Amino acid sequence: MSTIAADYEKTEMGTIQIAPEVIAVIAGLATVEVDGVAGMSGGLAGGIAELLGRKNLSKGVKVEVGQREAAVDVSIIVEYGNKIPEVAANIQNNVKHSIEMMTGLHVVEVNVHIHDVYFKPVDKPEEEDQLNRVK
């Protein structure tokens, strides 16, 4: 992630700068809002997909910010049963729209990296019935 805040707008009162971390948080929020996303992945390094909670939304997000443009990479874990291309396209649209609406920066690309598939735990009511059958 770039550590230099980009000059966004110069006004007569001064300069407005948006830190890349802000763009990363916006991208993370926009990503987890999409149906079919189980969570953010720990990133590209290491190759191990780690399911992360909503506490650190910039995890799994890489951002490059220029003077007027931004490029975003998000690493996710998709829920089993969803069409991966549809989930990825929805992420791209939501991230692009959110960043452009909130910051005015033009998003040139949103790359979605699928690192894992999350399987929801299966409920086993038969075992519960066996434990509670005698009162």
Short mmCIF file of C-alpha atoms in Angstrom, two decimals:
data_model
loop_
_atom_site.label_atom_id
_atom_site.label_comp_id
_atom_site.label_asym_id
_atom_site.label_seq_id
_atom_site.Cartn_x
_atom_site.Cartn_y
_atom_site.Cartn_z
CA MET A 1 0.00 0.00 0.00
CA SER A 2 1.31 3.42 -0.86
CA THR A 3 2.24 5.45 2.22
CA ILE A 4 2.15 8.87 0.61
CA ALA A 5 -1.11 10.73 0.75
CA ALA A 6 -2.09 12.06 -2.65
CA ASP A 7 -2.95 15.72 -3.21
CA TYR A 8 -6.64 15.58 -3.88
CA GLU A 9 -7.78 19.14 -4.06
CA LYS A 10 -6.23 22.56 -3.49
CA THR A 11 -8.58 25.18 -2.15
CA GLU A 12 -7.98 28.75 -1.12
CA MET A 13 -7.90 27.51 2.49
CA GLY A 14 -5.30 24.79 1.85
CA THR A 15 -4.84 21.30 0.49
CA ILE A 16 -7.12 18.31 1.07
CA GLN A 17 -5.25 15.01 1.25
CA ILE A 18 -6.72 11.53 1.46
CA ALA A 19 -4.51 8.87 3.00
CA PRO A 20 -4.31 5.52 1.18
CA GLU A 21 -5.50 3.85 4.40
CA VAL A 22 -8.80 5.71 4.04
CA ILE A 23 -9.25 4.37 0.52
CA ALA A 24 -8.42 0.87 1.81
CA VAL A 25 -11.08 1.06 4.54
CA ILE A 26 -13.69 2.29 2.04
CA ALA A 27 -12.78 -0.58 -0.29
CA GLY A 28 -12.94 -3.10 2.57
CA LEU A 29 -16.37 -1.90 3.67
CA ALA A 30 -17.67 -1.95 0.10
CA THR A 31 -16.34 -5.49 -0.32
CA VAL A 32 -17.91 -7.06 2.77
CA GLU A 33 -21.27 -5.46 1.89
CA VAL A 34 -21.54 -7.73 -1.17
CA ASP A 35 -23.62 -10.89 -0.82
CA GLY A 36 -21.49 -14.00 -1.13
CA VAL A 37 -18.41 -12.56 0.59
CA ALA A 38 -17.60 -14.61 3.69
CA GLY A 39 -14.73 -12.32 4.70
CA MET A 40 -11.50 -10.69 3.74
CA SER A 41 -8.40 -12.77 3.21
CA GLY A 42 -5.12 -11.96 4.91
CA GLY A 43 -3.62 -10.94 1.59
CA LEU A 44 -1.50 -12.28 -1.21
CA ALA A 45 1.60 -13.06 0.87
CA GLY A 46 1.96 -16.47 2.41
CA GLY A 47 -0.78 -18.12 0.39
CA ILE A 48 -2.83 -18.98 3.48
CA ALA A 49 -6.33 -17.55 3.43
CA GLU A 50 -7.31 -16.36 6.88
CA LEU A 51 -10.90 -15.45 7.57
CA LEU A 52 -10.87 -12.03 9.15
CA GLY A 53 -13.65 -10.24 10.95
CA ARG A 54 -15.01 -6.78 10.27
CA LYS A 55 -12.69 -5.12 12.79
CA ASN A 56 -9.78 -4.45 10.43
CA LEU A 57 -11.36 -3.75 7.06
CA SER A 58 -8.13 -2.72 5.37
CA LYS A 59 -6.75 -6.28 5.74
CA GLY A 60 -6.77 -8.00 2.39
CA VAL A 61 -6.88 -4.66 0.58
CA LYS A 62 -4.00 -3.14 -1.39
CA VAL A 63 -4.37 0.39 -2.74
CA GLU A 64 -2.31 2.55 -5.06
CA VAL A 65 -3.31 6.20 -5.02
CA GLY A 66 -2.18 8.87 -7.46
CA GLN A 67 -3.14 12.52 -7.87
CA ARG A 68 -6.57 11.79 -9.33
CA GLU A 69 -6.77 8.01 -9.67
CA ALA A 70 -6.73 4.89 -7.53
CA ALA A 71 -6.22 1.19 -8.17
CA VAL A 72 -7.44 -1.42 -5.70
CA ASP A 73 -6.74 -5.11 -5.08
CA VAL A 74 -9.02 -7.00 -2.68
CA SER A 75 -8.46 -10.54 -1.42
CA ILE A 76 -11.59 -12.36 -0.30
CA ILE A 77 -13.08 -15.61 0.85
CA VAL A 78 -16.30 -16.45 -0.98
CA GLU A 79 -19.23 -18.33 0.56
CA TYR A 80 -19.86 -21.76 -0.94
CA GLY A 81 -22.80 -21.88 -3.33
CA ASN A 82 -22.32 -18.43 -4.87
CA LYS A 83 -21.28 -17.81 -8.45
CA ILE A 84 -17.73 -16.51 -8.09
CA PRO A 85 -17.73 -14.37 -11.27
CA GLU A 86 -20.95 -12.65 -10.14
CA VAL A 87 -19.62 -12.01 -6.64
CA ALA A 88 -16.38 -10.60 -8.08
CA ALA A 89 -18.24 -8.33 -10.53
CA ASN A 90 -20.46 -7.04 -7.72
CA ILE A 91 -17.38 -6.32 -5.62
CA GLN A 92 -15.77 -4.43 -8.49
CA ASN A 93 -18.86 -2.30 -9.04
CA ASN A 94 -19.45 -1.61 -5.34
CA VAL A 95 -15.81 -0.73 -4.58
CA LYS A 96 -15.53 1.55 -7.62
CA HIS A 97 -18.80 3.33 -6.86
CA SER A 98 -18.03 3.77 -3.14
CA ILE A 99 -14.53 5.18 -3.63
CA GLU A 100 -15.55 7.51 -6.46
CA MET A 101 -18.61 8.75 -4.58
CA MET A 102 -16.81 9.37 -1.27
CA THR A 103 -13.48 10.72 -2.52
CA GLY A 104 -13.92 11.96 -6.08
CA LEU A 105 -10.94 9.87 -7.18
CA HIS A 106 -11.33 7.95 -10.44
CA VAL A 107 -10.90 4.21 -9.84
CA VAL A 108 -8.99 2.77 -12.79
CA GLU A 109 -9.12 -0.87 -11.70
CA VAL A 110 -10.46 -3.16 -8.99
CA ASN A 111 -8.79 -6.58 -8.96
CA VAL A 112 -10.53 -9.31 -6.96
CA HIS A 113 -8.46 -12.24 -5.69
CA ILE A 114 -10.40 -15.27 -4.41
CA HIS A 115 -8.28 -17.04 -1.80
CA ASP A 116 -10.69 -19.58 -0.37
CA VAL A 117 -14.24 -20.90 -0.24
CA TYR A 118 -16.09 -20.84 3.08
CA PHE A 119 -18.41 -23.72 3.92
CA LYS A 120 -21.12 -22.92 6.46
CA PRO A 121 -21.20 -25.39 9.34
CA VAL A 122 -23.92 -27.99 8.89
CA ASP A 123 -26.48 -28.19 11.69
CA LYS A 124 -26.86 -31.68 13.11
CA PRO A 125 -30.27 -31.82 14.78
CA GLU A 126 -30.09 -35.64 15.08
CA GLU A 127 -27.25 -35.42 17.60
CA GLU A 128 -29.14 -32.85 19.67
CA ASP A 129 -32.23 -35.11 19.69
CA GLN A 130 -30.15 -38.02 20.95
CA LEU A 131 -28.69 -35.94 23.79
CA ASN A 132 -32.10 -34.62 24.87
CA ARG A 133 -34.31 -37.68 24.31
CA VAL A 134 -34.48 -38.64 27.99
CA LYS A 135 -35.56 -36.07 30.53
#
